[in-house]
Each structure stands twice: as structure tokens, then as C-alpha cells.
Coordinates of C-alpha atoms in Angstrom, one line a residue:
M138 CA -3.6 -4.5 -14.0
S139 CA -2.1 -5.3 -10.6
F140 CA -4.4 -8.3 -10.0
D141 CA -2.6 -10.6 -12.4
G142 CA -2.2 -14.4 -12.7
V143 CA 0.6 -14.3 -10.1
V144 CA -1.6 -12.6 -7.5
T145 CA -4.4 -15.0 -8.4
R146 CA -2.1 -18.0 -7.7
A147 CA -1.1 -16.5 -4.3
V148 CA -4.8 -15.9 -3.5
V149 CA -5.7 -19.5 -4.4
H150 CA -2.9 -20.8 -2.2
E151 CA -4.3 -18.7 0.7
L152 CA -7.8 -20.0 0.0
Q153 CA -6.8 -23.6 0.6
A154 CA -7.6 -22.8 4.2
L155 CA -11.2 -23.1 3.2
S156 CA -11.0 -26.6 1.8
G157 CA -13.3 -28.9 3.8
G158 CA -15.1 -25.9 5.2
R159 CA -18.9 -25.4 5.3
T160 CA -20.7 -22.5 3.6
S161 CA -22.9 -21.0 6.3
K162 CA -24.0 -17.7 4.9
I163 CA -24.0 -15.9 1.5
Y164 CA -24.5 -12.1 1.1
Q165 CA -24.5 -9.8 -1.9
P166 CA -23.7 -6.3 -0.6
Q167 CA -23.6 -4.8 -4.2
A168 CA -24.7 -5.8 -7.7
T169 CA -21.3 -7.3 -8.6
E170 CA -20.0 -8.5 -5.2
L171 CA -20.6 -11.5 -3.0
I172 CA -19.5 -12.5 0.5
F173 CA -19.4 -16.1 1.5
Q174 CA -19.1 -16.9 5.2
I175 CA -17.3 -20.3 5.5
R176 CA -16.6 -22.2 8.6
A177 CA -13.2 -24.0 8.3
G178 CA -10.5 -25.1 10.7
G179 CA -12.6 -23.9 13.7
K180 CA -12.8 -20.4 12.4
N181 CA -15.2 -18.3 10.4
H182 CA -13.7 -16.9 7.2
R183 CA -15.2 -14.3 4.9
L184 CA -14.6 -14.9 1.2
L185 CA -15.1 -11.9 -1.1
V186 CA -15.8 -12.5 -4.7
S187 CA -16.2 -9.5 -7.0
A188 CA -17.0 -9.0 -10.7
H189 CA -16.7 -5.3 -10.5
P190 CA -15.4 -3.8 -13.8
Q191 CA -12.6 -2.0 -12.1
F192 CA -12.1 -3.8 -8.8
A193 CA -12.7 -7.5 -9.8
R194 CA -11.0 -9.9 -7.4
I195 CA -11.3 -12.9 -5.1
Q196 CA -9.8 -12.8 -1.6
L197 CA -10.2 -13.5 2.1
T198 CA -11.3 -10.3 3.8
K199 CA -11.6 -9.0 7.3
E200 CA -13.6 -5.9 6.2
S201 CA -17.3 -5.6 7.0
Y202 CA -19.8 -4.7 4.3
E203 CA -23.3 -3.3 4.6
N204 CA -25.9 -5.7 3.1
P205 CA -29.2 -4.6 1.5
K206 CA -32.4 -5.3 3.5
T207 CA -33.7 -7.4 0.6
P208 CA -31.2 -9.9 -0.9
P209 CA -30.9 -9.7 -4.7
M210 CA -32.1 -12.6 -6.9
F211 CA -28.7 -14.0 -7.6
C212 CA -27.9 -14.0 -3.9
M213 CA -31.1 -15.9 -3.2
F214 CA -30.2 -18.4 -6.0
L215 CA -26.8 -19.0 -4.5
R216 CA -28.3 -19.5 -1.0
K217 CA -30.6 -22.1 -2.4
H218 CA -27.8 -24.1 -4.1
L219 CA -24.7 -23.5 -1.9
E220 CA -25.7 -22.7 1.7
G221 CA -24.7 -25.7 3.9
S222 CA -22.4 -27.0 1.1
I223 CA -18.8 -28.2 1.7
V224 CA -15.9 -26.6 -0.1
E225 CA -14.2 -29.5 -1.9
S226 CA -11.4 -27.8 -3.8
I227 CA -10.2 -24.4 -5.0
Q228 CA -8.1 -24.3 -8.2
Q229 CA -6.6 -21.9 -10.6
F230 CA -6.7 -22.5 -14.4
D231 CA -3.0 -22.5 -15.4
L232 CA -1.7 -19.1 -14.4
E233 CA -4.8 -17.3 -15.7
R234 CA -7.1 -15.1 -13.7
V235 CA -9.7 -17.8 -13.5
V236 CA -10.6 -19.6 -10.3
M237 CA -12.7 -22.7 -9.9
I238 CA -14.3 -23.6 -6.5
D239 CA -16.1 -26.9 -6.2
F240 CA -18.9 -27.4 -3.7
K241 CA -20.4 -30.7 -2.5
T242 CA -24.1 -30.3 -1.5
T243 CA -27.4 -32.0 -1.5
D244 CA -30.5 -31.3 -3.6
E245 CA -34.2 -31.1 -2.5
I246 CA -34.6 -34.8 -2.2
G247 CA -31.3 -35.3 -0.3
D248 CA -29.1 -36.6 -3.2
I249 CA -25.5 -35.5 -3.3
T250 CA -24.7 -33.0 -6.1
Y251 CA -21.7 -31.1 -7.1
K252 CA -21.6 -27.4 -8.0
R253 CA -18.7 -25.4 -9.5
M254 CA -18.4 -21.7 -9.1
I255 CA -16.1 -20.1 -11.7
V256 CA -14.7 -16.6 -11.0
E257 CA -13.3 -14.9 -14.1
I258 CA -11.3 -11.8 -13.3
M259 CA -11.1 -10.0 -16.6
G260 CA -11.7 -6.3 -16.0
R261 CA -15.1 -5.2 -17.4
H262 CA -15.7 -8.7 -18.7
S263 CA -15.4 -10.2 -15.2
N264 CA -18.1 -12.7 -14.1
I265 CA -19.1 -15.1 -11.4
I266 CA -20.8 -18.3 -12.9
L267 CA -22.4 -21.2 -11.1
L268 CA -22.3 -24.6 -12.9
D269 CA -23.7 -28.1 -12.5
R270 CA -20.2 -29.6 -12.4
D271 CA -21.2 -33.0 -13.8
K272 CA -23.3 -31.6 -16.7
H273 CA -20.9 -28.6 -17.2
M274 CA -24.1 -26.6 -17.6
I275 CA -24.6 -23.0 -16.4
L276 CA -27.1 -22.6 -13.6
D277 CA -26.9 -18.9 -13.4
S278 CA -24.3 -16.0 -13.4
I279 CA -24.0 -12.6 -11.8
K280 CA -23.8 -11.1 -15.4
H281 CA -25.7 -12.6 -18.3
I282 CA -24.1 -12.4 -21.8
P283 CA -26.6 -13.2 -24.6
P284 CA -25.6 -14.2 -28.2
S285 CA -26.3 -10.6 -29.3
I286 CA -23.3 -9.4 -27.3
N287 CA -20.9 -12.4 -27.7
R288 CA -21.4 -15.0 -30.4
Y289 CA -18.4 -17.1 -29.3
R290 CA -19.4 -17.3 -25.7
T291 CA -23.0 -17.1 -24.3
V292 CA -23.4 -17.0 -20.6
L293 CA -27.0 -17.8 -19.8
P294 CA -28.8 -20.4 -17.6
G295 CA -29.1 -23.7 -19.3
Q296 CA -26.2 -23.1 -21.7
D297 CA -23.0 -25.2 -21.7
Y298 CA -20.1 -23.4 -20.1
V299 CA -17.4 -22.2 -22.6
A300 CA -14.1 -21.0 -21.2
P301 CA -12.8 -17.6 -22.2
P302 CA -10.9 -17.6 -25.5
P303 CA -7.3 -19.0 -25.1
Q304 CA -4.5 -16.5 -25.4
N305 CA -2.1 -19.1 -26.7
K306 CA 0.6 -18.1 -24.2
I307 CA 3.1 -20.3 -22.4
N308 CA 2.7 -21.2 -18.7
P309 CA 5.8 -19.7 -17.1
L310 CA 5.7 -22.4 -14.3
T311 CA 6.4 -25.2 -16.8
V312 CA 8.8 -23.6 -19.3
D313 CA 12.4 -24.8 -19.5
E314 CA 15.5 -22.8 -20.2
E315 CA 15.8 -23.8 -23.9
T316 CA 12.2 -22.6 -24.6
L317 CA 12.8 -19.3 -22.8
L318 CA 15.9 -18.5 -24.7
R319 CA 14.3 -19.5 -28.0
K320 CA 11.2 -17.3 -27.4
V321 CA 13.0 -14.2 -26.2
D322 CA 14.6 -12.0 -28.9
F323 CA 17.4 -10.1 -27.2
N324 CA 18.1 -7.9 -30.2
S325 CA 14.5 -6.5 -30.3
G326 CA 14.8 -4.9 -26.9
R327 CA 11.8 -4.1 -24.6
L328 CA 12.3 -7.5 -22.9
D329 CA 9.6 -6.8 -20.3
K330 CA 6.9 -6.4 -23.0
Q331 CA 8.2 -9.6 -24.7
L332 CA 7.7 -11.5 -21.4
V333 CA 4.1 -10.2 -21.1
S334 CA 3.3 -11.3 -24.6
I335 CA 4.9 -14.7 -24.3
F336 CA 3.9 -15.9 -20.9
T337 CA 0.4 -16.2 -19.3
G338 CA -0.2 -14.6 -15.9
F339 CA 2.6 -12.1 -16.2
S340 CA 1.5 -8.4 -15.8
P341 CA 3.9 -5.6 -16.9
L342 CA 4.6 -5.2 -13.2
V343 CA 6.0 -8.7 -12.8
A344 CA 7.8 -8.6 -16.1
K345 CA 9.6 -5.3 -15.1
E346 CA 10.5 -6.9 -11.8
I347 CA 12.2 -9.8 -13.6
I348 CA 14.1 -7.5 -15.9
H349 CA 15.2 -5.3 -13.0
R350 CA 16.5 -8.4 -11.2
A351 CA 18.4 -9.4 -14.3
G352 CA 20.2 -6.1 -14.3
L353 CA 22.1 -5.7 -17.6
A354 CA 19.9 -8.3 -19.3
N355 CA 21.6 -11.0 -21.3
S356 CA 20.8 -14.7 -21.7
D357 CA 22.6 -15.6 -18.4
T358 CA 21.2 -12.9 -16.2
L359 CA 17.7 -13.1 -17.6
T360 CA 17.6 -16.9 -17.2
K361 CA 18.8 -16.5 -13.6
A362 CA 16.1 -13.9 -12.8
F363 CA 13.3 -15.7 -14.6
F364 CA 13.9 -19.1 -13.0
G365 CA 14.4 -17.4 -9.6
M366 CA 10.9 -16.0 -9.9
Q367 CA 9.6 -19.4 -11.2
A368 CA 11.1 -21.1 -8.1
E369 CA 9.4 -18.6 -5.8
L370 CA 6.0 -19.2 -7.4
K371 CA 6.4 -23.0 -7.5
A372 CA 7.3 -23.0 -3.8
N373 CA 4.4 -20.6 -3.0
D374 CA 7.0 -18.3 -1.5
Y375 CA 5.1 -15.0 -1.7
H376 CA 6.0 -11.5 -0.5
P377 CA 2.8 -9.4 -0.6
Q378 CA 3.8 -5.8 -1.1
M379 CA 2.3 -2.4 -1.9
A380 CA 4.3 0.4 -3.4
T381 CA 3.3 4.1 -3.7
T382 CA 5.4 6.0 -6.3
S383 CA 6.5 9.6 -6.0
Q384 CA 3.7 10.4 -8.4
G385 CA 1.1 9.0 -6.0
K386 CA 0.3 5.8 -8.0
E387 CA -0.3 2.7 -6.0
F388 CA 0.7 -0.9 -7.1
F389 CA 0.5 -4.2 -5.3
S390 CA 1.9 -7.6 -6.1
A391 CA 2.5 -11.1 -4.6
V392 CA 6.2 -10.7 -5.2
E393 CA 8.7 -8.1 -4.0
L394 CA 8.6 -4.9 -6.1
S395 CA 12.3 -3.9 -5.9
H396 CA 12.2 -2.1 -9.3
L397 CA 9.8 0.6 -8.0
D398 CA 10.9 3.7 -6.1
G399 CA 8.8 5.3 -3.4
E400 CA 7.1 4.1 -0.2
K401 CA 6.7 0.3 0.2
K402 CA 4.7 -1.7 2.7
S403 CA 4.9 -5.5 3.2
F404 CA 2.0 -7.6 4.5
V405 CA 1.8 -11.0 6.2
S406 CA -1.0 -12.2 3.8
I407 CA -2.4 -11.6 0.4
G408 CA -5.9 -10.9 1.8
E409 CA -4.5 -8.3 4.2
M410 CA -2.7 -6.5 1.3
L411 CA -5.9 -6.6 -0.9
D412 CA -8.0 -5.2 1.9
R413 CA -5.5 -2.4 2.3
Y414 CA -5.4 -1.6 -1.4
Y415 CA -9.1 -1.8 -2.1
Y416 CA -10.2 -0.3 1.2
G417 CA -12.9 2.1 0.3
K418 CA -12.1 2.2 -3.4
A419 CA -15.0 0.1 -4.6
E420 CA -17.5 1.8 -2.2
R421 CA -16.4 5.3 -3.3
D422 CA -16.8 4.2 -6.9
R423 CA -20.4 3.0 -6.1
V424 CA -21.1 6.3 -4.3
R425 CA -19.9 8.3 -7.4
Q426 CA -22.2 6.3 -9.6
Q427 CA -25.2 6.5 -7.4
A428 CA -24.7 10.2 -6.5
H429 CA -23.4 11.5 -9.8
D430 CA -26.3 13.9 -10.1
L431 CA -25.8 15.1 -6.6
E432 CA -22.1 15.7 -7.0
K433 CA -22.8 17.6 -10.3
L434 CA -25.4 19.7 -8.5
L435 CA -22.9 20.6 -5.7
Q436 CA -20.2 21.5 -8.3
N437 CA -22.7 23.6 -10.3
E438 CA -23.9 25.5 -7.2
R439 CA -20.3 26.2 -6.1
N440 CA -19.3 27.4 -9.6
K441 CA -22.5 29.5 -9.7
N442 CA -21.5 31.3 -6.5
K443 CA -17.9 31.8 -7.8
K444 CA -19.3 33.6 -10.9
K445 CA -21.7 35.5 -8.8
I446 CA -18.8 36.8 -6.6
K447 CA -16.9 38.0 -9.7
K448 CA -20.0 39.9 -11.0
L449 CA -20.6 41.4 -7.5
E450 CA -17.0 42.5 -7.2
K451 CA -17.2 44.2 -10.6
T452 CA -20.4 46.0 -9.3
L453 CA -18.4 46.9 -6.2
D454 CA -15.6 48.4 -8.4
D455 CA -18.3 50.5 -10.1
A456 CA -19.6 51.5 -6.8
D457 CA -16.2 52.8 -5.8
K458 CA -16.6 55.3 -8.6
A459 CA -19.5 56.9 -6.7
Q460 CA -17.4 59.9 -5.7
R461 CA -16.4 60.6 -9.3
Y462 CA -20.1 60.5 -10.4
Q463 CA -20.9 63.1 -7.7
L464 CA -18.0 65.3 -8.8
Y465 CA -19.2 65.2 -12.4
G466 CA -22.7 66.1 -11.4
E467 CA -21.6 69.1 -9.3
L468 CA -19.2 70.4 -11.9
L469 CA -21.8 70.1 -14.6
T470 CA -24.3 72.0 -12.5
A471 CA -21.7 74.8 -11.8
H472 CA -20.7 75.0 -15.5
M473 CA -24.2 74.6 -17.0
H474 CA -23.9 77.8 -19.0
E475 CA -20.7 76.5 -20.8
V476 CA -22.3 73.2 -22.0
N477 CA -24.6 72.8 -25.0
R478 CA -27.0 70.0 -26.0
G479 CA -25.3 67.8 -28.5
D480 CA -21.8 68.0 -26.9
E481 CA -20.2 64.5 -26.3
E482 CA -17.9 65.8 -23.6
A483 CA -17.2 68.9 -21.6
E484 CA -13.9 70.1 -20.2
V485 CA -14.5 72.2 -17.1
M486 CA -12.4 73.6 -14.3
N487 CA -12.2 71.4 -11.2
Y488 CA -12.9 73.7 -8.2
Y489 CA -11.8 70.9 -5.8
D490 CA -8.3 70.7 -7.4
E491 CA -5.9 72.9 -5.4
N492 CA -3.8 73.3 -8.5
G493 CA -6.7 74.5 -10.6
G494 CA -6.8 71.6 -13.1
T495 CA -9.6 70.7 -15.4
V496 CA -11.8 67.6 -15.8
T497 CA -13.2 66.1 -19.0
I498 CA -16.7 64.8 -18.4
P499 CA -18.3 62.3 -20.9
L500 CA -21.8 63.5 -21.9
D501 CA -24.9 61.9 -23.6
A502 CA -25.3 64.1 -26.7
Q503 CA -29.1 63.3 -26.7
K504 CA -29.6 64.9 -23.3
T505 CA -29.5 68.5 -22.1
P506 CA -26.7 69.7 -19.7
S507 CA -29.2 69.5 -16.8
E508 CA -30.3 66.0 -17.7
N509 CA -26.6 64.9 -17.9
A510 CA -26.0 66.3 -14.5
Q511 CA -29.1 64.5 -13.1
R512 CA -27.9 61.3 -14.7
Y513 CA -24.6 61.5 -12.8
F514 CA -26.3 62.3 -9.5
Q515 CA -28.6 59.2 -10.0
K516 CA -25.6 57.0 -10.8
Y517 CA -23.9 58.4 -7.6
N518 CA -26.9 57.6 -5.4
K519 CA -27.3 54.1 -6.9
A520 CA -23.6 53.2 -6.5
K521 CA -23.5 54.6 -2.9
N522 CA -26.7 52.7 -1.9
S523 CA -25.5 49.4 -3.6
V524 CA -22.2 49.1 -1.7
A525 CA -23.7 47.7 1.5
V526 CA -26.1 45.4 -0.4
V527 CA -23.3 44.1 -2.7
K528 CA -20.9 43.4 0.2
K529 CA -23.6 41.5 2.0
Q530 CA -24.3 39.4 -1.1
I531 CA -20.6 38.7 -1.5
R532 CA -20.4 37.5 2.1
K533 CA -23.4 35.3 1.5
A534 CA -21.9 33.8 -1.7
K535 CA -18.6 33.1 0.1
R536 CA -20.5 31.2 2.9
E537 CA -22.3 29.2 0.2
I538 CA -19.0 28.2 -1.3
I539 CA -17.7 27.1 2.1
Y540 CA -20.9 25.1 2.5
F541 CA -20.6 23.4 -0.8
D542 CA -16.9 22.7 -0.3
G543 CA -17.9 20.9 2.9
L544 CA -20.5 18.8 1.1
L545 CA -18.1 17.9 -1.7
Q546 CA -15.6 16.8 0.9
Q547 CA -18.3 14.7 2.6
M548 CA -19.1 13.0 -0.7
E549 CA -15.4 11.9 -1.0
S550 CA -15.7 9.6 2.1
A551 CA -19.5 9.0 2.0
A552 CA -21.1 5.6 2.2
P553 CA -24.5 5.1 0.4
K554 CA -26.4 5.9 3.7
D555 CA -24.4 9.1 4.1
V556 CA -25.4 10.1 0.5
A557 CA -29.0 9.6 1.4
E558 CA -28.7 12.0 4.3
I559 CA -26.8 14.6 2.2
R560 CA -29.6 14.4 -0.4
E561 CA -32.2 14.9 2.3
E562 CA -30.3 17.9 3.7
L563 CA -30.3 19.5 0.2
E564 CA -34.0 19.0 -0.1
E565 CA -34.6 20.6 3.3
E566 CA -32.3 23.6 2.3
G567 CA -34.3 24.0 -1.0
Y568 CA -31.5 23.1 -3.4
L569 CA -33.3 19.9 -4.5
K570 CA -37.0 19.4 -5.1
R571 CA -38.4 17.6 -2.0
R572 CA -39.8 14.1 -2.7
Q573 CA -42.6 13.5 -0.2
T574 CA -42.9 9.8 0.4
K575 CA -43.7 7.5 3.3
R576 CA -40.2 6.3 3.2
N577 CA -38.8 9.8 3.7
K578 CA -41.2 10.4 6.6
K579 CA -39.9 7.4 8.4
K580 CA -36.3 8.5 7.9
K581 CA -36.9 11.7 9.7
N582 CA -37.6 9.9 12.9
T583 CA -34.4 7.9 12.8
K584 CA -31.2 9.1 14.4
P585 CA -28.1 9.6 12.1
Q586 CA -25.8 6.6 12.3
L587 CA -22.3 7.8 13.4
E588 CA -18.9 6.2 12.6
I589 CA -17.6 4.6 15.8
Y590 CA -13.9 4.2 16.6
R591 CA -12.1 3.1 19.7
S592 CA -8.7 4.5 20.7
T593 CA -5.7 2.4 21.8
E594 CA -6.6 2.9 25.4
G595 CA -10.2 1.8 24.7
I596 CA -12.0 5.2 24.7
E597 CA -14.9 5.7 22.2
I598 CA -14.4 8.3 19.5
L599 CA -17.4 9.3 17.3
V600 CA -17.2 10.8 13.8
G601 CA -19.9 12.6 11.8
K602 CA -19.5 12.1 8.1
N603 CA -22.1 14.6 6.9
N604 CA -23.8 17.7 8.2
K605 CA -26.8 15.8 9.7
Q606 CA -24.4 13.5 11.6
N607 CA -22.2 16.4 12.6
E608 CA -25.2 18.4 14.0
Y609 CA -26.5 15.4 15.9
L610 CA -23.1 14.5 17.3
T611 CA -22.1 18.1 18.4
N612 CA -25.4 19.7 19.3
R613 CA -27.4 16.7 20.8
L614 CA -25.4 13.6 21.6
A615 CA -22.1 14.9 23.0
N616 CA -21.8 16.0 26.7
A617 CA -20.5 19.4 27.6
N618 CA -17.2 18.1 28.9
D619 CA -16.5 15.8 25.9
T620 CA -13.6 16.9 23.7
W621 CA -14.5 18.2 20.2
L622 CA -12.1 18.2 17.2
H623 CA -12.1 19.7 13.7
T624 CA -9.6 20.6 11.1
K625 CA -8.7 24.3 11.4
D626 CA -10.3 26.4 8.6
I627 CA -10.6 23.2 6.4
P628 CA -13.9 21.4 5.6
G629 CA -14.1 18.2 7.5
S630 CA -15.9 16.0 10.0
H631 CA -16.8 16.7 13.6
V632 CA -15.0 14.3 15.9
V633 CA -15.8 13.8 19.6
I634 CA -13.8 11.9 22.3
R635 CA -16.5 10.5 24.6
N636 CA -14.5 10.8 27.9
R637 CA -13.3 13.5 30.2
E638 CA -10.0 11.8 30.9
F639 CA -7.7 10.4 28.2
N640 CA -4.0 10.4 27.3
E641 CA -2.0 12.0 24.5
T642 CA -2.3 8.9 22.4
T643 CA -6.1 9.1 22.3
L644 CA -6.0 12.8 21.5
H645 CA -3.5 12.2 18.6
E646 CA -5.7 9.3 17.3
A647 CA -8.8 11.5 17.4
A648 CA -7.0 14.3 15.6
N649 CA -5.9 11.8 13.0
L650 CA -9.5 10.8 12.4
A651 CA -10.4 14.5 12.0
S652 CA -7.6 15.1 9.5
Y653 CA -8.4 11.9 7.6
F654 CA -12.1 12.8 7.2
S655 CA -11.3 16.2 5.8
K656 CA -10.4 18.0 2.6
S657 CA -6.7 17.7 3.7
K658 CA -6.9 13.9 3.7
Y659 CA -3.8 13.6 1.5
S660 CA -1.8 16.4 3.0
S661 CA 0.8 16.4 5.8
S662 CA 1.0 18.4 9.0
V663 CA -2.8 19.2 9.0
P664 CA -3.8 21.7 11.7
V665 CA -6.6 20.3 14.0
D666 CA -8.3 22.4 16.6
Y667 CA -9.7 20.8 19.8
T668 CA -11.8 22.2 22.6
L669 CA -14.6 21.2 24.9
I670 CA -18.2 20.8 23.5
R671 CA -19.3 23.6 25.9
Y672 CA -17.3 26.1 23.8
V673 CA -18.8 25.0 20.5
R674 CA -22.1 26.6 19.3
K675 CA -24.1 27.1 16.1
P676 CA -25.0 30.7 15.2
N677 CA -28.6 31.5 14.5
G678 CA -29.5 31.0 10.9
A679 CA -26.2 29.2 10.0
K680 CA -26.1 26.5 7.5
P681 CA -26.3 22.8 8.6
G682 CA -23.1 21.6 10.2
Y683 CA -21.6 25.1 10.7
V684 CA -20.4 26.0 14.2
I685 CA -18.1 28.5 15.8
Y686 CA -15.9 27.8 18.8
D687 CA -13.3 29.2 21.2
N688 CA -10.8 28.2 23.9
Q689 CA -9.3 25.9 21.4
Q690 CA -5.8 24.5 21.1
T691 CA -4.2 23.3 17.8
L692 CA -2.0 20.3 17.0
F693 CA -0.6 19.1 13.7
V694 CA -1.0 15.6 12.4
T695 CA -0.5 13.7 9.1
P696 CA -3.5 11.5 8.1
D697 CA -2.8 7.8 8.5
E698 CA -5.2 5.5 6.8
E699 CA -3.7 2.4 8.5
M700 CA -4.4 4.0 11.9
V701 CA -8.0 4.7 10.9
R702 CA -8.5 1.1 9.9
K703 CA -7.1 -0.2 13.2
L704 CA -9.3 2.2 15.3
K705 CA -12.6 1.1 13.5
K706 CA -14.8 -0.6 16.0

């Protein structure tokens, strides 16, 4: 994983700014994430600590997180023990992904006590544990691990804290040249894998960087590259960098990633880099978990309409044969005297063929010639009458697919509150069984909460992230002379510039928001239409969020996530 021991060391170095600070507030936005607000050096800092199985980390963050109305039990427990406490020290255990934060606080009777919070960043085994530092006893943890799950290491209140099992690797910050050359087998090859297996804290990413710097690796070049990296880490000389490969894979590190091709971006701090990398990832993962049933329903409904269109198109193909059925019926009637019951086919002269050709007509041997003729006339009438109905059903099914494509796109960028509104919309449209509760009744009276952005010149830009928000923004909130934007023929959000006068920069930034919150988020040169609200209208009986518009102009933009972050109010 990218969050290795080297990144952990860089984070701990950055967190030294919190030493001596006072813990003022503690929040738990999600089941595995905590936010500590710490006042240090005359500033308020937000410390994010996560034990998420995929996005576990510890960092300073500038992002804002939505907190539940009722704090979880573990959050209340931490508030009781740590609010008002002083951060005494922040340390890393060797070069492992284990961070220890010591707090000085007072108990109920005013005596000074010391607490230690241990953050273990170990993938799905990640945990956040609060100890009585002097007794080395677990007070509580964000994840409980009973003996039935792990005999070696029980993590429960009242138990002694046991560190994760040692990996018996060497700390690369204390190794000398003789030990390095003795441990590395140059004849075995795959030197990067050897470095990972020998030294603690090194991820494959860092190991590959060392081998890349060594060039044609031999004892001299490897030694130079290895101890060059060691010197950087000892001096806390970090170069936070993100790299996106040509395959679209993203990596981050506290050291320069010169061995990777593709687009690279450097950052002034580790926290800024981690904010950039994890921005939205954890929340989208939570949404997928919470709304898995919803996403499955949308996919099923979309696929159902796809299959329906195929069947209807086959029916339409059959309907196109209506003229042939009519011909068969008329020719059978004219040649009735030539056909006998029991015949399986009849070859008759085609009076409509100028060349005097013949036609072979398939027959039902169980029917009389008259009944066969009537059967073809019935098929002709049925096919002729079904064409208009089938075409109407195909148009309806295509509109349904567009509707579900839009909802699936909205799910990609939805926050938990957006998912609740999408679920409510599906209930209102009859795709989900309505759950009548007092809570739902209260929700109906509340206005949708829109995403608010501010352009470089200070003009407010509003974004709807689901159909309820889009309808409220476009049909009720926006003024007739506000500018409305939407991706051209692509599912996406409604975007409104709340001002009559603005410059090209604001227009481009609003178009960027429209392209970013659309199905073409990862494309380039996305077409975005813009017009005044007065030219946007919803047809009678249209699905939620669907509008038509005219007098539009089109510009092309490439979605820029960094710009979206900067414009967020």
C-alpha cells in the first residue's frame, strides 16, 4: 500500500506542530474515522485518524466532514477522557505504521493522568486504541477483537495492550553498509522485493524507487542509492508527490517517485497530498456500502429496459412483415380453389408481380384454405396496429434508460444525504416501496441542500447533485436571468451562476463544475451547454430532473478536480 512506514514517518514529523496543543473537540463522522480539533501555535488544527479497512491513515486535514446528529459511543468515550487534554508527544514505533500519541489530562477529581492513543494502520486490521499509559491497560478501542478472533492479541477494555506481532525486519534508518551488503543477495535478482522483505517500513513503491536510483544495481550503486534515501529520511527531507500512470493508477509517497512514468504532482505538505489523494474516496466507499441495494436496483431497472427494447424491436421487425401477411391472405383468397386442406404450403401466382412470378405460402395443415387466409389477415391487422404502440413503448424505455443513467451518475458523487434524497425520489416514482414514517414526513418539508461554490471573482455557483436538488435549483431557486449550465447530451448536475454579470473565468469554472459532476468526469473536452434560466423548462409529465432548453451556447472543458476543491465554499 502507498501509506507505508516512510509516509507514516513524514506524517509524524508534520504532526509535531500539535505538541503542546489542547484538544478542544472530538468528532466521529463515520464508524471508523475520528476528527480531533487541536489548538496549537495559535491555530486550530484538524487531525484525522482513520481505521478504515481500505483508507486507514493519520494526517492533518483541511477537509470538512459531516458529523452525525448523535455522537457514537466511542466518540463520547473519547470526549470524556481527552477533551481539554494536552498533546504531550507524537511518536512512531520504529518505521512501522504504528503511531503513539500521549495526552496529559485530569480525571474526575482533578488528578493528572496520562492517556496514550495508539493508531495502527494495518489495512483491514487497522485500529485506534486508547490506553491508560501508566497501567498499559486498554480503556477502549474503535474495533474490539475478542479471543475468539485472535488468541495472540485481544483488544478489549480492561486487557493489557499487546503490540502487533513483530515482523523481525531491520530498521533501514539504523542499518550500516556492512549489514546492507550482507543481507542483499545480488545473484538472486528482484532486489526491490528483497529490500521489502528485509527492511521495515519499505513498501514496494519505495523499494522500486531505490533500485531505480541505483540504475544498473551493483554493490556500489545500490549502497549510494540506499544511503541517499536513508539520509533524506533521517533529515526529514520529504518530497510529497502523487503520480498517475498511463493506466490511470494513482500512487503517493513522501519521497520523489522518479521511477514512475505519467503525470506527477508535488505538494508542500504531507497532509495536503493525503487530502488530495483520499478526497472523496472514503465517502464514495461508504455510499457504495450504504446504498448497495439502491445501486443494484438502478442497474437492474436499466438492464430490464435494455432487454425490453430488444424484445420490442423484434416485435417491430415482425410488424414490418405486415404487408407480406396481407399479400398471403389476398393470394390465398384468390386461389382458394387450388388449395386443399392438409397442404403444408401453396405455390400460387403473384398478381402484384409485373414479371408474373409465383409465391410460396406456408400453411397450417390442420386448417382449411379459408381459415389459413383469415389467419394471415389477422396477423396483418395485429402487426399493423402494434407498430404505433411498440414505437411508443420503445421511446418510453429509452427515456427510462436515460433516467437511470442519470441516477447512476448521481450515485457516483453522492454524499449520504444525497442518497437519502435519491431513495425518496424512487419511492415517489414507484420503483421502491414507500416507507411512511414520521421521519420521512419531516423530510418533505425541508429544502434540498445544494453544493455551494464560489468562483475566483467571488460569484456564487450552485450545484445540484441529484434530481431533487436539480429541480429545486432550476425550477424554484434560480432567477430568470441566472446562467444555467449542463453537459450536452450527457447525464450530469444542473449548475447555476447566481449573478447576471461575470467574466469568462467564472463561466469556465462553472462549466468545469458541470463537467466534473457528470458521467464524463474522467473525459477531456467535455461539451457544456449554457443558457439563461428563462430558456429552461420541464415538459409536462417528464421524469424528475429532466428539462429542455434553447438559446444555448456550448463550450468545451476538461474536468479538473483540483479546481473543484479550490472553488468549494
